[in-house]
Short mmCIF file of C-alpha atoms and ligand atoms in Angstrom, two decimals:
data_model
loop_
_atom_site.label_atom_id
_atom_site.label_comp_id
_atom_site.label_asym_id
_atom_site.label_seq_id
_atom_site.Cartn_x
_atom_site.Cartn_y
_atom_site.Cartn_z
CA MET A 29 -100.72 18.64 33.78
CA LEU A 30 -97.42 17.01 34.74
CA ASN A 31 -95.85 18.12 37.98
CA LYS A 32 -92.80 20.32 37.35
CA LYS A 33 -91.81 20.72 40.99
CA LEU A 34 -88.10 20.05 41.46
CA PRO A 35 -86.17 18.36 44.28
CA LYS A 36 -85.89 20.59 47.35
CA ASP A 37 -82.12 21.05 47.21
CA PHE A 38 -82.18 22.03 43.51
CA MET A 39 -79.79 24.88 42.69
CA TRP A 40 -81.20 27.84 40.73
CA GLY A 41 -78.98 30.53 39.36
CA GLY A 42 -77.21 32.33 36.56
CA ALA A 43 -73.90 32.02 34.73
CA THR A 44 -71.37 34.49 33.33
CA ALA A 45 -67.82 34.62 31.97
CA ASP A 46 -65.28 37.21 33.07
CA PHE A 47 -64.33 38.64 29.67
CA GLN A 48 -67.99 39.01 28.65
CA TYR A 49 -69.20 40.43 31.95
CA GLU A 50 -66.53 41.75 34.26
CA GLY A 51 -64.55 44.47 32.45
CA GLY A 52 -61.95 46.41 34.46
CA PHE A 53 -59.37 45.03 32.06
CA ASN A 54 -56.62 47.43 33.14
CA GLU A 55 -57.52 47.70 36.81
CA GLY A 56 -56.48 45.87 39.93
CA GLY A 57 -53.24 44.59 38.42
CA ARG A 58 -55.00 42.41 35.84
CA GLY A 59 -52.84 41.18 32.98
CA LEU A 60 -53.96 40.87 29.37
CA LEU A 61 -55.96 37.95 28.11
CA SER A 62 -56.31 36.36 24.72
CA HIS A 63 -59.82 37.86 24.42
CA ASP A 64 -58.66 41.41 25.10
CA TYR A 65 -57.47 41.76 21.50
CA GLU A 66 -60.75 40.56 20.03
CA THR A 67 -62.95 43.15 18.33
CA ASN A 68 -66.71 43.32 18.28
CA GLY A 69 -68.50 41.79 15.29
CA SER A 70 -71.84 40.50 14.03
CA ILE A 71 -73.19 37.57 12.01
CA GLU A 72 -72.11 39.34 8.81
CA HIS A 73 -68.76 40.58 10.13
CA PRO A 74 -66.91 37.98 12.21
CA ARG A 75 -64.93 39.15 15.19
CA HIS A 76 -61.20 39.26 14.72
CA HIS A 77 -57.96 39.75 16.62
CA THR A 78 -55.84 42.78 15.82
CA MET A 79 -52.20 41.88 15.23
CA LYS A 80 -49.07 43.43 13.80
CA MET A 81 -46.30 41.84 11.75
CA PRO A 82 -42.62 42.81 12.28
CA ASP A 83 -42.77 45.01 9.13
CA GLY A 84 -45.59 47.03 10.70
CA SER A 85 -48.37 45.60 8.53
CA LEU A 86 -51.59 44.67 10.28
CA ILE A 87 -53.33 41.31 10.14
CA ASN A 88 -56.76 40.45 11.44
CA PRO A 89 -57.16 36.75 12.00
CA ARG A 90 -60.75 35.71 12.56
CA SER A 91 -61.61 34.40 15.97
CA SER A 92 -64.21 32.29 17.71
CA PHE A 93 -64.58 29.97 14.75
CA ILE A 94 -63.92 26.26 14.73
CA ASP A 95 -61.75 26.52 11.63
CA ALA A 96 -59.70 29.40 13.05
CA GLU A 97 -56.96 30.66 10.81
CA ASP A 98 -53.24 30.07 11.20
CA VAL A 99 -51.55 33.04 12.82
CA PRO A 100 -47.90 33.61 11.90
CA ASP A 101 -45.54 33.05 14.84
CA GLU A 102 -44.09 36.53 14.49
CA ALA A 103 -47.46 38.34 14.64
CA MET A 104 -47.91 40.28 17.87
CA PRO A 105 -51.25 41.48 19.24
CA ILE A 106 -51.83 45.23 19.29
CA PHE A 107 -54.67 47.55 20.17
CA ILE A 108 -55.85 49.80 17.35
CA ASP A 109 -57.46 53.12 18.20
CA ASP A 110 -60.53 52.94 16.01
CA GLN A 111 -61.44 49.40 17.07
CA TYR A 112 -63.78 48.45 19.89
CA TYR A 113 -62.71 45.63 22.22
CA PRO A 114 -65.74 44.44 24.20
CA SER A 115 -63.83 42.64 26.97
CA HIS A 116 -62.31 45.87 28.25
CA GLN A 117 -65.44 47.26 29.79
CA ALA A 118 -67.77 44.32 29.20
CA VAL A 119 -70.79 45.37 31.31
CA ASP A 120 -68.67 46.40 34.27
CA PHE A 121 -69.46 43.76 36.87
CA PHE A 122 -66.06 44.74 38.27
CA HIS A 123 -67.53 47.93 39.70
CA ARG A 124 -71.16 46.89 39.93
CA TYR A 125 -70.98 43.44 41.50
CA LYS A 126 -72.93 44.46 44.60
CA GLU A 127 -75.85 45.78 42.58
CA ASP A 128 -75.83 42.76 40.24
CA ILE A 129 -75.68 40.19 43.02
CA LYS A 130 -78.56 41.93 44.78
CA LEU A 131 -80.60 41.75 41.59
CA MET A 132 -79.83 38.05 41.19
CA ALA A 133 -80.69 37.39 44.82
CA GLY A 134 -83.97 39.23 44.24
CA MET A 135 -85.03 36.40 41.93
CA GLY A 136 -84.18 33.82 44.55
CA PHE A 137 -80.96 32.54 42.95
CA ASN A 138 -79.07 30.32 45.37
CA VAL A 139 -76.04 29.82 43.11
CA PHE A 140 -74.02 32.09 40.84
CA ARG A 141 -71.67 30.65 38.27
CA PHE A 142 -68.83 32.99 37.29
CA SER A 143 -65.37 32.53 35.90
CA ILE A 144 -62.22 33.79 37.51
CA CYS A 145 -60.06 35.80 35.16
CA TRP A 146 -56.77 33.90 35.08
CA SER A 147 -54.74 37.03 34.26
CA ARG A 148 -56.28 38.89 37.21
CA ILE A 149 -54.67 36.29 39.48
CA PHE A 150 -51.48 35.59 37.50
CA PRO A 151 -51.12 38.53 35.08
CA THR A 152 -48.78 36.74 32.67
CA GLY A 153 -49.50 33.24 33.90
CA GLU A 154 -45.91 32.75 34.99
CA GLU A 155 -45.53 34.83 38.18
CA GLU A 156 -44.22 33.20 41.33
CA LYS A 157 -46.82 34.91 43.49
CA PRO A 158 -50.46 35.68 42.71
CA ASN A 159 -51.80 39.20 42.41
CA GLU A 160 -53.34 39.96 45.80
CA GLU A 161 -55.67 42.65 44.42
CA GLY A 162 -57.13 40.13 42.01
CA LEU A 163 -57.67 37.53 44.73
CA LYS A 164 -59.29 40.17 46.90
CA PHE A 165 -61.79 41.10 44.19
CA TYR A 166 -63.19 37.55 44.08
CA ASP A 167 -63.11 37.38 47.89
CA ASP A 168 -65.43 40.36 47.86
CA VAL A 169 -67.68 38.77 45.24
CA ILE A 170 -67.95 35.51 47.18
CA ASP A 171 -68.59 37.33 50.46
CA GLU A 172 -71.30 39.40 48.79
CA LEU A 173 -72.93 36.19 47.53
CA ALA A 174 -72.83 34.76 51.05
CA LYS A 175 -74.85 37.73 52.34
CA TYR A 176 -77.72 36.46 50.21
CA LYS A 177 -77.05 32.76 50.88
CA MET A 178 -75.93 32.23 47.30
CA GLN A 179 -73.12 29.80 46.71
CA PRO A 180 -70.46 30.27 44.06
CA LEU A 181 -69.96 27.85 41.19
CA ILE A 182 -66.52 28.78 39.92
CA THR A 183 -65.25 28.23 36.39
CA ILE A 184 -61.48 28.11 36.71
CA CYS A 185 -60.87 28.74 33.02
CA HIS A 186 -63.53 30.02 30.63
CA ASP A 187 -62.16 29.93 27.05
CA GLU A 188 -59.18 32.11 27.91
CA LEU A 189 -55.48 32.26 28.65
CA PRO A 190 -53.15 35.01 29.80
CA MET A 191 -51.88 36.41 26.48
CA GLU A 192 -48.27 35.69 27.43
CA LEU A 193 -48.99 31.97 27.53
CA VAL A 194 -50.52 32.13 24.06
CA LEU A 195 -47.52 33.96 22.63
CA LYS A 196 -44.75 32.15 24.42
CA TYR A 197 -46.02 28.58 24.36
CA ASN A 198 -48.66 28.38 21.62
CA GLY A 199 -51.18 28.03 24.43
CA TRP A 200 -52.21 24.56 25.52
CA ALA A 201 -50.14 22.92 22.80
CA SER A 202 -47.33 23.07 25.38
CA ARG A 203 -47.31 20.94 28.52
CA LYS A 204 -45.73 23.89 30.35
CA VAL A 205 -49.19 25.38 30.56
CA ILE A 206 -50.39 22.36 32.58
CA ASP A 207 -48.09 23.37 35.43
CA TYR A 208 -49.16 27.00 35.30
CA TYR A 209 -52.81 25.99 35.34
CA VAL A 210 -52.37 23.63 38.28
CA LYS A 211 -50.58 26.32 40.25
CA TYR A 212 -53.36 28.77 39.42
CA ALA A 213 -56.03 26.24 40.46
CA GLU A 214 -54.20 25.49 43.69
CA THR A 215 -54.11 29.21 44.49
CA LEU A 216 -57.88 29.39 44.04
CA PHE A 217 -58.52 26.29 46.15
CA GLU A 218 -56.37 27.66 48.95
CA ARG A 219 -58.09 31.02 48.91
CA TYR A 220 -61.74 30.17 48.22
CA GLY A 221 -61.94 26.48 49.12
CA ASP A 222 -63.61 27.23 52.44
CA ARG A 223 -66.47 28.96 50.64
CA CYS A 224 -66.81 27.14 47.32
CA LYS A 225 -67.87 23.53 46.87
CA TYR A 226 -68.64 23.34 43.12
CA TRP A 227 -65.92 23.94 40.52
CA LEU A 228 -65.65 23.67 36.73
CA THR A 229 -62.14 23.06 35.46
CA PHE A 230 -62.81 24.32 31.92
CA ASN A 231 -65.60 25.86 29.88
CA GLU A 232 -66.65 24.48 26.49
CA ILE A 233 -63.61 22.29 26.27
CA ASN A 234 -65.08 20.51 23.25
CA ALA A 235 -65.14 23.68 21.14
CA ILE A 236 -61.54 23.53 20.05
CA ARG A 237 -60.83 26.75 18.24
CA GLY A 238 -58.41 29.61 17.86
CA PHE A 239 -57.54 31.80 20.83
CA GLY A 240 -60.46 30.32 22.69
CA PRO A 241 -60.20 27.25 24.83
CA THR A 242 -56.78 26.18 23.55
CA GLY A 243 -54.96 29.44 22.80
CA VAL A 244 -53.33 27.59 19.89
CA ARG A 245 -52.32 29.82 16.99
CA LYS A 246 -52.40 27.12 14.35
CA SER A 247 -55.49 25.68 12.74
CA ASN A 248 -54.09 22.16 12.42
CA GLY A 249 -55.79 19.34 14.29
CA GLN A 250 -52.49 17.95 15.53
CA ASP A 251 -51.78 20.98 17.74
CA ARG A 252 -55.37 21.33 18.80
CA TYR A 253 -55.93 17.73 19.85
CA GLN A 254 -52.57 17.75 21.62
CA ALA A 255 -53.73 20.92 23.38
CA ALA A 256 -56.97 19.19 24.35
CA HIS A 257 -55.00 16.28 25.79
CA ASN A 258 -52.93 18.69 27.86
CA MET A 259 -56.14 20.28 29.11
CA PHE A 260 -57.54 16.85 30.07
CA VAL A 261 -54.43 16.18 32.11
CA ALA A 262 -54.53 19.65 33.69
CA SER A 263 -58.18 19.14 34.61
CA ALA A 264 -57.49 15.69 36.08
CA LYS A 265 -54.59 17.02 38.15
CA ALA A 266 -56.71 19.91 39.43
CA VAL A 267 -59.55 17.55 40.36
CA GLN A 268 -57.21 15.31 42.36
CA LEU A 269 -55.64 18.28 44.10
CA GLY A 270 -59.02 19.88 44.78
CA HIS A 271 -60.38 16.68 46.30
CA LYS A 272 -57.35 16.54 48.60
CA MET A 273 -57.47 20.19 49.59
CA MET A 274 -61.24 20.65 49.94
CA LYS A 275 -63.32 18.03 51.66
CA ASP A 276 -66.67 17.58 49.84
CA SER A 277 -65.56 19.53 46.77
CA GLN A 278 -67.27 18.55 43.52
CA PHE A 279 -65.82 19.01 40.06
CA GLY A 280 -67.29 19.25 36.60
CA ALA A 281 -66.13 20.63 33.26
CA MET A 282 -68.43 22.34 30.84
CA TYR A 283 -69.29 20.99 27.38
CA ALA A 284 -71.06 22.92 24.64
CA MET A 285 -73.86 20.48 23.89
CA SER A 286 -76.07 20.95 20.89
CA GLU A 287 -78.10 17.81 20.57
CA ILE A 288 -77.24 16.35 17.17
CA TYR A 289 -79.94 14.78 15.00
CA PRO A 290 -79.60 12.88 11.73
CA ALA A 291 -81.46 14.67 8.93
CA THR A 292 -83.08 11.38 7.81
CA CYS A 293 -83.07 7.68 8.70
CA LYS A 294 -80.92 6.95 5.64
CA PRO A 295 -78.13 4.70 7.02
CA GLU A 296 -75.41 7.04 5.73
CA ASP A 297 -77.03 9.99 7.53
CA MET A 298 -77.37 7.92 10.69
CA PHE A 299 -73.73 6.91 10.60
CA PHE A 300 -72.54 10.42 9.85
CA HIS A 301 -74.59 11.56 12.83
CA LEU A 302 -72.88 8.95 15.04
CA GLN A 303 -69.49 10.19 13.95
CA GLU A 304 -70.40 13.83 14.50
CA HIS A 305 -71.76 12.97 17.91
CA ARG A 306 -68.46 11.41 18.82
CA GLU A 307 -66.78 14.77 18.22
CA ASN A 308 -68.45 15.74 21.50
CA TRP A 309 -68.47 12.38 23.28
CA TYR A 310 -64.70 12.25 22.87
CA PHE A 311 -64.33 15.02 25.46
CA ILE A 312 -67.05 13.85 27.84
CA ASP A 313 -65.93 10.21 27.75
CA ILE A 314 -62.30 10.99 28.47
CA MET A 315 -63.02 13.33 31.36
CA GLY A 316 -66.15 11.63 32.68
CA ARG A 317 -64.96 7.99 32.43
CA GLY A 318 -61.22 8.59 32.78
CA TYR A 319 -59.82 7.00 29.63
CA TYR A 320 -59.56 7.46 25.86
CA PRO A 321 -62.40 5.65 24.07
CA ASN A 322 -61.99 2.98 21.36
CA TYR A 323 -63.11 5.42 18.65
CA ALA A 324 -60.45 8.07 19.46
CA PRO A 325 -58.22 7.18 16.46
CA GLU A 326 -61.22 7.50 14.18
CA VAL A 327 -61.88 11.03 15.49
CA TRP A 328 -58.21 11.93 15.07
CA SER A 329 -58.27 10.74 11.48
CA HIS A 330 -60.77 13.49 10.62
CA HIS A 331 -58.37 16.11 11.95
CA ASN A 332 -55.09 14.71 10.60
CA VAL A 333 -53.87 13.92 14.08
CA LYS A 334 -50.92 11.55 13.82
CA ASN A 335 -50.14 10.94 17.44
CA ILE A 336 -50.97 12.33 20.86
CA GLU A 337 -47.92 12.65 23.06
CA MET A 338 -48.56 11.40 26.55
CA ALA A 339 -46.36 11.43 29.63
CA PRO A 340 -46.03 8.15 31.56
CA ASN A 341 -48.42 9.21 34.31
CA ASP A 342 -51.13 10.72 32.10
CA LYS A 343 -53.33 7.63 31.90
CA LYS A 344 -53.36 7.25 35.66
CA ASP A 345 -54.07 10.96 36.14
CA LEU A 346 -57.03 10.79 33.76
CA MET A 347 -58.45 7.82 35.64
CA ASP A 348 -57.85 9.30 39.12
CA GLY A 349 -59.00 12.79 38.16
CA GLN A 350 -62.41 11.95 36.70
CA LEU A 351 -65.14 14.51 37.03
CA ASP A 352 -67.80 14.19 39.74
CA PHE A 353 -70.61 15.60 37.62
CA ILE A 354 -71.16 16.48 33.98
CA SER A 355 -72.13 20.03 33.20
CA PHE A 356 -73.00 21.49 29.87
CA SER A 357 -74.51 24.40 27.99
CA TYR A 358 -77.58 23.80 25.89
CA TYR A 359 -79.00 26.41 23.54
CA ARG A 360 -80.06 24.55 20.43
CA SER A 361 -79.93 21.33 18.46
CA ASN A 362 -78.11 20.64 15.20
CA THR A 363 -79.12 18.48 12.29
CA VAL A 364 -76.56 16.75 10.09
CA LYS A 365 -76.54 14.64 6.97
CA ASP A 366 -73.96 12.59 5.16
CA GLY A 367 -71.70 14.86 3.12
CA ASP A 368 -72.09 17.92 5.37
CA LYS A 369 -68.91 19.79 6.11
CA TRP A 370 -67.12 18.00 8.95
CA PHE A 371 -67.91 19.38 12.39
CA ASN A 372 -70.22 21.86 10.79
CA VAL A 373 -71.77 23.70 13.70
CA GLY A 374 -75.08 24.86 12.33
CA GLY A 375 -75.42 21.71 10.26
CA SER A 376 -78.41 21.22 7.99
CA THR A 377 -81.75 22.90 8.54
CA ASN A 378 -84.30 21.18 10.74
CA PRO A 379 -87.71 21.86 9.14
CA TYR A 380 -89.50 21.17 12.43
CA LEU A 381 -87.83 23.94 14.41
CA LYS A 382 -88.01 27.72 14.47
CA GLU A 383 -84.77 29.67 14.69
CA THR A 384 -83.63 32.71 16.67
CA PRO A 385 -82.46 35.79 14.69
CA TRP A 386 -78.94 34.30 14.98
CA GLY A 387 -80.10 31.11 13.26
CA TRP A 388 -80.08 28.94 16.39
CA PRO A 389 -82.90 26.36 16.24
CA VAL A 390 -85.11 26.41 19.34
CA ASP A 391 -85.58 22.87 20.63
CA PRO A 392 -86.68 22.36 24.26
CA LEU A 393 -87.17 18.59 23.92
CA GLY A 394 -83.56 18.40 22.77
CA LEU A 395 -82.56 19.42 26.31
CA ARG A 396 -84.43 16.48 27.85
CA TYR A 397 -82.91 14.23 25.20
CA CYS A 398 -79.44 15.53 25.96
CA MET A 399 -79.76 15.08 29.74
CA ASN A 400 -80.92 11.51 29.26
CA GLU A 401 -78.25 10.68 26.77
CA ILE A 402 -75.41 11.98 28.93
CA TYR A 403 -76.68 10.29 32.07
CA ASP A 404 -77.34 6.97 30.31
CA ARG A 405 -73.76 6.99 29.15
CA ILE A 406 -71.72 8.47 32.01
CA GLN A 407 -73.94 7.75 35.03
CA LYS A 408 -72.87 10.86 36.89
CA PRO A 409 -75.14 13.73 37.98
CA ILE A 410 -75.86 16.47 35.47
CA PHE A 411 -75.60 20.23 36.02
CA ILE A 412 -77.09 22.51 33.34
CA VAL A 413 -74.77 25.48 33.60
CA GLU A 414 -75.92 27.51 30.58
CA ASN A 415 -79.16 27.87 28.70
CA GLY A 416 -81.06 30.81 27.35
CA MET A 417 -82.17 32.74 24.32
CA GLY A 418 -80.16 35.47 22.63
CA ALA A 419 -82.75 37.96 21.38
CA ILE A 420 -83.11 41.56 20.28
CA ASP A 421 -84.92 43.43 23.04
CA GLN A 422 -86.89 46.63 22.48
CA PRO A 423 -86.89 48.67 25.69
CA ASP A 424 -89.53 51.37 26.24
CA ASP A 425 -88.72 54.91 27.41
CA ASN A 426 -88.13 53.61 30.93
CA LEU A 427 -85.82 50.91 29.60
CA TYR A 428 -88.42 48.26 30.47
CA VAL A 429 -88.47 45.21 28.19
CA CYS A 430 -91.55 43.09 27.75
CA ASP A 431 -89.78 39.86 26.77
CA ASP A 432 -92.52 37.27 26.42
CA TYR A 433 -90.41 35.43 23.82
CA ARG A 434 -87.70 34.86 26.46
CA ILE A 435 -90.27 33.68 29.00
CA ASP A 436 -91.62 31.21 26.42
CA TYR A 437 -88.14 29.89 25.67
CA LEU A 438 -87.18 29.47 29.32
CA LYS A 439 -90.55 27.99 30.28
CA GLU A 440 -90.33 25.34 27.60
CA HIS A 441 -86.71 24.46 28.36
CA LEU A 442 -87.24 24.37 32.12
CA SER A 443 -90.32 22.17 31.63
CA ALA A 444 -88.30 19.77 29.51
CA MET A 445 -85.62 19.76 32.21
CA ALA A 446 -88.23 19.04 34.90
CA ASP A 447 -89.53 16.12 32.83
CA ALA A 448 -86.03 14.66 32.55
CA ILE A 449 -85.73 14.90 36.33
CA ASN A 450 -89.24 13.84 37.37
CA ILE A 451 -90.15 11.35 34.67
CA ASP A 452 -86.82 10.00 33.46
CA HIS A 453 -85.18 10.29 36.89
CA VAL A 454 -82.02 11.92 35.63
CA PRO A 455 -80.20 13.33 38.68
CA CYS A 456 -79.63 17.02 38.03
CA LEU A 457 -77.91 19.26 40.56
CA GLY A 458 -79.13 22.57 39.21
CA TYR A 459 -79.71 25.07 36.45
CA THR A 460 -77.78 28.30 35.89
CA MET A 461 -79.21 30.28 32.99
CA TRP A 462 -76.79 32.14 30.76
CA GLY A 463 -76.28 35.86 31.31
CA PRO A 464 -78.99 36.74 33.85
CA ILE A 465 -77.82 40.34 33.54
CA ASP A 466 -77.27 41.22 29.83
CA LEU A 467 -73.66 40.74 28.76
CA VAL A 468 -71.52 40.67 25.63
CA SER A 469 -72.03 37.81 23.17
CA LEU A 470 -69.10 35.44 22.80
CA SER A 471 -69.56 34.50 19.16
CA THR A 472 -70.34 37.92 17.73
CA GLY A 473 -69.10 40.32 20.42
CA GLU A 474 -72.39 42.19 20.22
CA MET A 475 -74.49 43.59 23.00
CA LYS A 476 -77.71 43.39 21.06
CA LYS A 477 -77.79 39.59 21.38
CA ARG A 478 -79.22 39.69 24.86
CA TYR A 479 -79.94 36.77 27.20
CA GLY A 480 -80.67 38.62 30.42
CA LEU A 481 -83.60 38.91 32.78
CA VAL A 482 -82.14 42.31 33.58
CA TYR A 483 -81.59 44.88 30.82
CA VAL A 484 -78.27 46.71 30.68
CA ASP A 485 -78.35 50.09 28.98
CA MET A 486 -75.38 49.67 26.67
CA ASP A 487 -75.01 49.39 22.90
CA ASP A 488 -72.70 47.33 20.68
CA LEU A 489 -69.92 49.88 21.03
CA GLY A 490 -70.10 50.15 24.80
CA ASN A 491 -72.08 53.43 24.86
CA GLY A 492 -74.84 53.91 27.43
CA THR A 493 -75.41 54.46 31.13
CA LEU A 494 -74.97 50.75 31.95
CA LYS A 495 -78.05 51.13 34.13
CA ARG A 496 -79.67 47.82 35.11
CA VAL A 497 -83.46 47.44 34.70
CA PRO A 498 -85.36 44.18 35.39
CA LYS A 499 -87.31 42.87 32.39
CA LYS A 500 -90.73 41.19 32.48
CA SER A 501 -88.94 37.81 32.64
CA TYR A 502 -87.34 38.83 35.96
CA ASN A 503 -90.55 38.50 37.93
CA TRP A 504 -91.54 35.42 35.99
CA MET A 505 -88.27 33.69 36.95
CA LYS A 506 -88.70 34.81 40.54
CA ARG A 507 -92.08 33.07 40.67
CA VAL A 508 -90.68 29.87 39.11
CA ILE A 509 -87.89 29.74 41.69
CA GLU A 510 -90.22 30.61 44.60
CA THR A 511 -92.38 27.62 43.71
CA ASN A 512 -89.35 25.45 42.89
CA GLY A 513 -90.68 24.83 39.41
CA LEU A 514 -94.34 24.35 40.21
CA ALA A 515 -95.24 27.61 38.44
CA LEU A 516 -93.87 26.32 35.14
C1 LIG B 651 -71.52 29.32 25.68
C2 LIG B 651 -70.30 30.04 26.17
O1 LIG B 651 -71.33 28.03 25.31
O2 LIG B 651 -72.27 30.04 24.75
C3 LIG B 651 -70.60 31.47 26.54
O3 LIG B 651 -69.78 29.37 27.30
C4 LIG B 651 -71.42 32.13 25.43
O4 LIG B 651 -69.39 32.13 26.82
C5 LIG B 651 -72.68 31.31 25.21
O5 LIG B 651 -71.72 33.46 25.67
C6 LIG B 651 -73.66 31.90 24.22
O6 LIG B 651 -73.02 32.20 23.02
P1 LIG B 651 -73.13 33.65 22.39
O7 LIG B 651 -72.24 33.60 21.23
O8 LIG B 651 -74.55 33.84 22.03
O9 LIG B 651 -72.68 34.59 23.44
#
């Protein structure tokens, strides 16, 4: 059997996002976020935002989809009484962080990836001074982590914007937001820089979609690719500033990576696959190598992008603010063939792979493939900052879940990761699994799509005691970490 033992300084941990995990949406001076107006949903019933037109009529634009709908400029977000908004309570890390961190430490985690809620620090995004109560909350979280010798890995911006910035500026389509972001990042560096070495400037920056990463209310590619450019510049400025302010700091940004396979070796399928792949490489190349690649105009042509406006210093900023490591999420692979809908997440069916109940193909070798491919191309260390299996758990009367299916998934993916490190010699800083404590799903807003090693007693509508109970996978993970991978 191949040795799965990992390098001795390997980081093991878990990852979360504020609006899926934290809750406390109207506490501690927090402002409203784009996600706060997003309802729960399911595969059959997509999540949507609740909005009102000036004449009082309601509209419900879909959210979390690549082809997000146009939202009229005059539509304003509102809360509707009979709707459930999962970000408001999420699973209440806000009040339970001590218990949750203790549970994570109990598995031997030495790193915890979490995102800071931008509107908890700058409620509208535009304040002169940050909200002290918000800063204090994350001080407490980081200090609690330190008690257990866990280091933070902070995502500065996880698919969100203070709602005011969405409404006033059409999100990242405006360069104004670059300045607000840099000020926000600087505030975090000043406050937490003495205790945090690893930072992610953005989450899933390659998933350009409505109200998510870009906050853009129009579905057209022009606005969205302009928004992405503004985010690249914001990231590069933050990296340069962070390097100046925090000796030894290391920066990444997170990409949603589904390995993409061609459905056949037919040349047209192969070429289509290359083009689809570049939809992701575009983001990694620009931020990881510091310049726009030769194929950028070809990508733009698929999204009707006429021109990307750049300020005179942007090129230099991109070059000087390159990332130190490349981090990504990996859950699945995708298969595509010529003629598929463009940027069709889900793609064609891969007959060789089984799928989760949410239709996500399970492909451990794809993770090894992905790590190799990124490192071959960018030559910077890798950090796997999300991986896991969303599954329906069946707790017994004591809320105990016997989740062998999750253990199988994690075992196979961690083994593939170990092979990439030990056999292919891909430098990998660490692994933070997604949602170690059950949290709300991003795509469907459900609770029943669970990733955790710890069960949270809460249903899709937020009912339940929110009690935390370790699942069978909890002790399994503990053993894997104790042996630094040897038990895999
Ligand atoms: C990631 C996102 O890429 O996918 C997370 O960063 C998200 O926020 C995760 O939760 C899994 O997706 P889902 O839809 O199953 O929650």
